[in-house]
PDB file of C-alpha atoms in Angstrom:
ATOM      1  CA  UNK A  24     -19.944  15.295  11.301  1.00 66.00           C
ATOM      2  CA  UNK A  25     -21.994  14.515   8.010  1.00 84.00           C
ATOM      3  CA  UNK A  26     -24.376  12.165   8.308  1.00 89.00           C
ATOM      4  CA  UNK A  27     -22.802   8.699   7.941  1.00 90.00           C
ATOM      5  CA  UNK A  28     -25.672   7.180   6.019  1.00 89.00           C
ATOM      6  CA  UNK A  29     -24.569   9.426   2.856  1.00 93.00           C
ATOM      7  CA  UNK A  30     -21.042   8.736   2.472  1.00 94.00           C
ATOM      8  CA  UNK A  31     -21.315   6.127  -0.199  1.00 92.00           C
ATOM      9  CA  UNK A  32     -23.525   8.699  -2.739  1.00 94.00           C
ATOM     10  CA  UNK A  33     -21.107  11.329  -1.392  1.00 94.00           C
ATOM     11  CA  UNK A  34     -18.138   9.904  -2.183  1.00 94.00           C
ATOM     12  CA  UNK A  35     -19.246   8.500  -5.386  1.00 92.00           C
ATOM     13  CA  UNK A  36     -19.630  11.594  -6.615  1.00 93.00           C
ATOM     14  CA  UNK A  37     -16.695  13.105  -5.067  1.00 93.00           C
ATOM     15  CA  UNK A  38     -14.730  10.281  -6.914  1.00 92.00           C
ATOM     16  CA  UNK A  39     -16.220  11.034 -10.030  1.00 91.00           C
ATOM     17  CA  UNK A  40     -13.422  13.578 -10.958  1.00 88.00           C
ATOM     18  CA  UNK A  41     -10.819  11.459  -9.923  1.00 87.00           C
ATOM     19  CA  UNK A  42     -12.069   8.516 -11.686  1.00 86.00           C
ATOM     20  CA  UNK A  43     -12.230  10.622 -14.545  1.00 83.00           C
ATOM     21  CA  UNK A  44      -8.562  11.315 -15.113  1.00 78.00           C
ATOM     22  CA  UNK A  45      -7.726   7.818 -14.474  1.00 77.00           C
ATOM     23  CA  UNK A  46      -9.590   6.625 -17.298  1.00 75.00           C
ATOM     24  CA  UNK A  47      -8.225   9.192 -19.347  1.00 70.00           C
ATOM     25  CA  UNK A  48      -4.663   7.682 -18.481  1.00 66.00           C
ATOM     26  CA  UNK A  49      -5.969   4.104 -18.774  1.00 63.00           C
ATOM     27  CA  UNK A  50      -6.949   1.869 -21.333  1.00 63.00           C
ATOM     28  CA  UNK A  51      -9.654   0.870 -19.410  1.00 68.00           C
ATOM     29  CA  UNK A  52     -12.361   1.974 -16.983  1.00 79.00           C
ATOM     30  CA  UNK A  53     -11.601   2.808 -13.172  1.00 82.00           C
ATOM     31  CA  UNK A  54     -14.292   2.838 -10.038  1.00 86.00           C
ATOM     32  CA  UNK A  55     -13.862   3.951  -6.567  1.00 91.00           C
ATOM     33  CA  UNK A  56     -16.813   3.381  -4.815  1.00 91.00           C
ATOM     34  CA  UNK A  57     -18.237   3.002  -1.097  1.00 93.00           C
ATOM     35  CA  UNK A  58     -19.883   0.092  -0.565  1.00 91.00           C
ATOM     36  CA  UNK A  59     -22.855   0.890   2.265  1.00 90.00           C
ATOM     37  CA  UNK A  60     -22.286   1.721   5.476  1.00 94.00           C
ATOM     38  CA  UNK A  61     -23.554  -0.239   8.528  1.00 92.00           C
ATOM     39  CA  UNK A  62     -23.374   0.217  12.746  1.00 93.00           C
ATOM     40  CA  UNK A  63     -20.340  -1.320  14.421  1.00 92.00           C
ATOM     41  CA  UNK A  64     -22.628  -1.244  17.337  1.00 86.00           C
ATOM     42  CA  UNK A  65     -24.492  -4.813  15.744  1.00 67.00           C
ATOM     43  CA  UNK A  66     -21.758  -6.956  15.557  1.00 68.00           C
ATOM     44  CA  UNK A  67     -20.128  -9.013  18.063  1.00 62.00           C
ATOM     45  CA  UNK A  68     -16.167  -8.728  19.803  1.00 60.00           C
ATOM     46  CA  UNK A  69     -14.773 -11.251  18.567  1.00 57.00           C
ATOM     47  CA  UNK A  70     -11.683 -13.510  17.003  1.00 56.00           C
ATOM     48  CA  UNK A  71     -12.926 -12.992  13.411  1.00 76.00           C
ATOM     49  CA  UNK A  72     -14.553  -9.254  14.351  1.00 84.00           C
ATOM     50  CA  UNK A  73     -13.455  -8.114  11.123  1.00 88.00           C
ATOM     51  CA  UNK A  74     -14.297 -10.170   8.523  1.00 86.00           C
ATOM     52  CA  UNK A  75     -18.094 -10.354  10.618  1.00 85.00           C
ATOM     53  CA  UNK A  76     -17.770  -6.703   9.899  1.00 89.00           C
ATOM     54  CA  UNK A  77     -17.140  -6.756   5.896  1.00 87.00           C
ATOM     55  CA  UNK A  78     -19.653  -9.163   5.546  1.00 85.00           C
ATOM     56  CA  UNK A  79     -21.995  -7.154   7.185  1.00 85.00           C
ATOM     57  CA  UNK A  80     -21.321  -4.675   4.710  1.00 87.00           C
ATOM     58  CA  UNK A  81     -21.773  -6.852   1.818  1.00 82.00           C
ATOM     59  CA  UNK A  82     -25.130  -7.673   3.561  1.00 73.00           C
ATOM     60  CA  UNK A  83     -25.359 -11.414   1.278  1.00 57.00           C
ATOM     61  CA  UNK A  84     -28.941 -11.647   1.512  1.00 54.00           C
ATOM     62  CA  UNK A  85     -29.619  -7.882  -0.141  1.00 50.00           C
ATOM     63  CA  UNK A  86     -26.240  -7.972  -2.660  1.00 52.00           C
ATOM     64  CA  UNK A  87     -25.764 -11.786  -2.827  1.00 57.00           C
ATOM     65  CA  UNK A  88     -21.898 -11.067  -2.394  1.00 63.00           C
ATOM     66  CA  UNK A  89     -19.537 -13.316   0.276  1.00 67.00           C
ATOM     67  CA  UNK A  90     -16.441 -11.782   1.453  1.00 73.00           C
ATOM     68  CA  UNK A  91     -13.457 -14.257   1.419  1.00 70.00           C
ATOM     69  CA  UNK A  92     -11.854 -16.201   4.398  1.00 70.00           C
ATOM     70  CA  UNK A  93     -10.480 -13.693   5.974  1.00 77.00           C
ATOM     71  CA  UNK A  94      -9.384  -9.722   6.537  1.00 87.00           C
ATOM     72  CA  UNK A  95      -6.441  -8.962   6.898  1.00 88.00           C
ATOM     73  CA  UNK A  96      -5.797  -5.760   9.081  1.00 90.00           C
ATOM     74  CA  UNK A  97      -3.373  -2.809   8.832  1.00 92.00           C
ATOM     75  CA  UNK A  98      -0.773  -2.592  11.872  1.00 91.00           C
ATOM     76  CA  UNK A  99      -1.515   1.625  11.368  1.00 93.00           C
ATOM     77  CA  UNK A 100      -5.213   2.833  11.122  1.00 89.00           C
ATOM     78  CA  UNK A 101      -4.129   5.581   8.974  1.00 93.00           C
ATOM     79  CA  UNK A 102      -2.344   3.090   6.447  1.00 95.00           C
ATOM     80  CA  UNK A 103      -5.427   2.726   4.238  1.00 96.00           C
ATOM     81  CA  UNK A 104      -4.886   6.287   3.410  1.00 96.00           C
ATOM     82  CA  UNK A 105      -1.597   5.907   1.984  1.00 95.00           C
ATOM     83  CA  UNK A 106      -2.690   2.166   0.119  1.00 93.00           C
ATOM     84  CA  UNK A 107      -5.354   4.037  -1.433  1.00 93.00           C
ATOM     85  CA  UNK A 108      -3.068   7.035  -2.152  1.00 92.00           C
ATOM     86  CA  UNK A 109      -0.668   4.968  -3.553  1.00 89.00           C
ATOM     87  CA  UNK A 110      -2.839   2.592  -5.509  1.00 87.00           C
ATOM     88  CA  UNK A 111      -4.322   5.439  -6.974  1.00 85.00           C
ATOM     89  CA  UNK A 112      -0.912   6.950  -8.245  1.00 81.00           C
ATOM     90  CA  UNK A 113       0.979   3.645  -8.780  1.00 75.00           C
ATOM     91  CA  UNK A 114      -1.257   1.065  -9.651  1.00 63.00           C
ATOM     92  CA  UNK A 115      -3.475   3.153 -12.188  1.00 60.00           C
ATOM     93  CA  UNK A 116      -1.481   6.116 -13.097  1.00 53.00           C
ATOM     94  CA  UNK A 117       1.824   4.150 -13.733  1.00 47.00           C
ATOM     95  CA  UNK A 118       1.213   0.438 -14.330  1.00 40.00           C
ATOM     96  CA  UNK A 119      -2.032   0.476 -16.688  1.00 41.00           C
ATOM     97  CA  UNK A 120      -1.129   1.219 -19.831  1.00 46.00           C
ATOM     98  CA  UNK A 121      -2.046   4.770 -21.482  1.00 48.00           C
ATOM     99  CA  UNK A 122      -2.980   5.309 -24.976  1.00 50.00           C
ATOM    100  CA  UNK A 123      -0.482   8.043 -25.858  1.00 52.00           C
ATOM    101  CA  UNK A 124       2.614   7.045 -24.512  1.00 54.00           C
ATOM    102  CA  UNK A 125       2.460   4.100 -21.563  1.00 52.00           C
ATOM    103  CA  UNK A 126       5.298   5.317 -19.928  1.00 52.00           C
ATOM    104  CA  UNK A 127       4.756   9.059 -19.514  1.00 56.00           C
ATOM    105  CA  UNK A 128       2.248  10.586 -16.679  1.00 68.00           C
ATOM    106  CA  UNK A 129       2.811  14.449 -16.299  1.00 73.00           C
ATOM    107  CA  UNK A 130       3.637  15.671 -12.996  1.00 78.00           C
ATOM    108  CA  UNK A 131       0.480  17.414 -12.756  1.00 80.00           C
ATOM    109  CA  UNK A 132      -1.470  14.172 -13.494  1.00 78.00           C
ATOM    110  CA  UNK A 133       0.224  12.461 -10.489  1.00 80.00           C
ATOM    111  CA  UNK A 134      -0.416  15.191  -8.532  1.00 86.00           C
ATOM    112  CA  UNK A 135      -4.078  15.742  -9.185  1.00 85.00           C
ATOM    113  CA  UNK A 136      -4.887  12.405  -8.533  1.00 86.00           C
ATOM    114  CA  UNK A 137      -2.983  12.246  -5.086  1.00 90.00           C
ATOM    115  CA  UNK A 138      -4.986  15.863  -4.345  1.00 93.00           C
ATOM    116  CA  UNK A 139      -8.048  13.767  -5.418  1.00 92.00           C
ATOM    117  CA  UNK A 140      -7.317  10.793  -3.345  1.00 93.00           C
ATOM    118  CA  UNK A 141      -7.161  12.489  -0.255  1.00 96.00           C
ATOM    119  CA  UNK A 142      -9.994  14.791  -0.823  1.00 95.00           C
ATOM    120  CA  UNK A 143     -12.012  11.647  -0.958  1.00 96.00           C
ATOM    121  CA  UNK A 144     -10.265  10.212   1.743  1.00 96.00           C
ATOM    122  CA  UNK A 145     -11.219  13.563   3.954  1.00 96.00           C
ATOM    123  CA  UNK A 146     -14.616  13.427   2.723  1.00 96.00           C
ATOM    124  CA  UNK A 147     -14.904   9.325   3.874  1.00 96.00           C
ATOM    125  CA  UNK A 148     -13.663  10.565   7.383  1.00 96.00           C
ATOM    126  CA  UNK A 149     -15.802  13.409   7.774  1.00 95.00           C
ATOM    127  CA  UNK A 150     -18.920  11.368   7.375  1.00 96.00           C
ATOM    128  CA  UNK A 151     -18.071   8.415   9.246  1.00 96.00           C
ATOM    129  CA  UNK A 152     -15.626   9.896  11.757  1.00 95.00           C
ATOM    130  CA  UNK A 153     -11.601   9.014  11.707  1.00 96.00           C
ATOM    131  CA  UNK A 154     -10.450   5.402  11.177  1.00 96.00           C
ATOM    132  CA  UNK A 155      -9.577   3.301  14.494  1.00 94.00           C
ATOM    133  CA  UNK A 156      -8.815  -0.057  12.220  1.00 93.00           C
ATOM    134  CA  UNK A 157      -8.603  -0.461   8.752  1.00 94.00           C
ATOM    135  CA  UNK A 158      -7.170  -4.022   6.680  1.00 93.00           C
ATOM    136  CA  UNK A 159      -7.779  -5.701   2.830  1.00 92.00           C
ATOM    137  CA  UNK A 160     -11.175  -7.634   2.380  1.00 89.00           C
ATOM    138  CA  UNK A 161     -10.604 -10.981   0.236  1.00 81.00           C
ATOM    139  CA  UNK A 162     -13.919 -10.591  -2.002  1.00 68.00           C
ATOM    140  CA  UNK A 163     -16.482  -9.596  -2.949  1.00 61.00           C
ATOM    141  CA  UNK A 164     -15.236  -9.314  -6.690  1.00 61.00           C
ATOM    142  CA  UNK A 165     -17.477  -7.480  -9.103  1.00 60.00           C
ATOM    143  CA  UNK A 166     -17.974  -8.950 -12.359  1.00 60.00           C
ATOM    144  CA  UNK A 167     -16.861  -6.486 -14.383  1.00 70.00           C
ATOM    145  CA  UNK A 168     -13.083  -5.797 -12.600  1.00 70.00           C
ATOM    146  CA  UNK A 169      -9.740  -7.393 -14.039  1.00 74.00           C
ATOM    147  CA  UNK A 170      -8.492  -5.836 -10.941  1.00 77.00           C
ATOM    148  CA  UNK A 171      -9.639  -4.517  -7.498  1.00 82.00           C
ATOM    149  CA  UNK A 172      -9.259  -3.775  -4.006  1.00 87.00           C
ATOM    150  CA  UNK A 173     -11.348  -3.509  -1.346  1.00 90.00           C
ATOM    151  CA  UNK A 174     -10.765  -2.392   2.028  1.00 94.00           C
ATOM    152  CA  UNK A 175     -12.549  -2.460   5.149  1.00 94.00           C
ATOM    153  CA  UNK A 176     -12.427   0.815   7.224  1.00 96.00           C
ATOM    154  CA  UNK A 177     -14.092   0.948  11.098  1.00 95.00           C
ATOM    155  CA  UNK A 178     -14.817   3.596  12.795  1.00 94.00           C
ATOM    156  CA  UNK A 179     -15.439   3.970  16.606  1.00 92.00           C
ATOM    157  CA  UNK A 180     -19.259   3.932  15.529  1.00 94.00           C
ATOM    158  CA  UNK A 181     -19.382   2.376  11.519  1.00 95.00           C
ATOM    159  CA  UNK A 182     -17.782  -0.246   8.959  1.00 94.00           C
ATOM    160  CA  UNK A 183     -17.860   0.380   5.235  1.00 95.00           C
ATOM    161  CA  UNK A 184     -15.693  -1.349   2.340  1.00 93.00           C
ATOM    162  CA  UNK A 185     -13.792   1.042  -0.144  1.00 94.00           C
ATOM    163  CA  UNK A 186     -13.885  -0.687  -3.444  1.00 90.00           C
ATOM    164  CA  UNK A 187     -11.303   0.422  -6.167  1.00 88.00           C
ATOM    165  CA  UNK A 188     -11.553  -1.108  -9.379  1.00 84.00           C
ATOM    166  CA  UNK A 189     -10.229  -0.982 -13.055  1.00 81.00           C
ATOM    167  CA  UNK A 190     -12.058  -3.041 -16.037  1.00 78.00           C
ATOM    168  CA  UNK A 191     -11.797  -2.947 -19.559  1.00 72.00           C
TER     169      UNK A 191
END
């Protein structure tokens, strides 16, 4: 296993490419970023285990950032793979609107990005380990983003958010 402490400059340059040729089908700018990545290990079992996890990762006092009421988990730990897979290809390659034609993405576009979704997907799991529990973060919203998801991913021994986000 990588070391765990990397993953967010890892896979911010990993998303690089794939950020890339969603701009270039976008009006706007996209991000895909790892927020930082923090030990399961020092937070408590609990009812609201999850959201004490995200907000660990937003760390308020360094970033200033709150996470929202709540998280809302994924029945499947594997399902944030296929929400960011599929927000990837659907929500930037198809619904943003393109400056050459809005309603035509090449097979190969949709493709590439999918290829680049998972490779950053891979590259998440091979530093932190695979997923156990996974679910949608309410907050922390960047200023910059007309859009965004975030989404809290836990591992058996860390907790990072996965931030996607499209601006203008």
């Amino acid at each position: 296993m990588l070391n765990p402490l990397d993953a967010p400059d890892a896979v911010s340059g990993a998303a690089e490419p794939l950020e890339e040729l969603l701009d270039d089908c976008n009006w706007g700018v996209s991000s895909i970023d790892l927020f930082r990545v923090v030990p399961v290990a020092g937070v408590t079992p609990g009812h609201d285990r999850m959201k004490d996890l995200a907000q660990a990762v937003c760390h308020p006092g360094a970033s200033g950032h709150q996470v929202g009421p709540s998280v809302v988990p994924f029945e499947s730990p594997g399902a944030w793979r296929d929400i960011f897979r599929r927000q990837v290809i659907d929500g930037f390659m198809h619904s943003a609107p393109r400056s050459s034609d809005p309603d035509v993405r090449t097979p190969a576009e949709i493709r590439g990005a999918g290829e680049l979704a998972d490779s950053v997907a891979d590259l998440i799991e091979a530093h932190l380990g695979p997923v156990r529990s996974a679910g949608d973060v309410s907050g922390p919203y960047l200023v910059d983003d007309i859009w965004c998801r975030n989404l809290l991913l836990v591992t058996d021994n860390w907790a990072t958010i996965l931030h996607l986000g499209f601006s203008d």
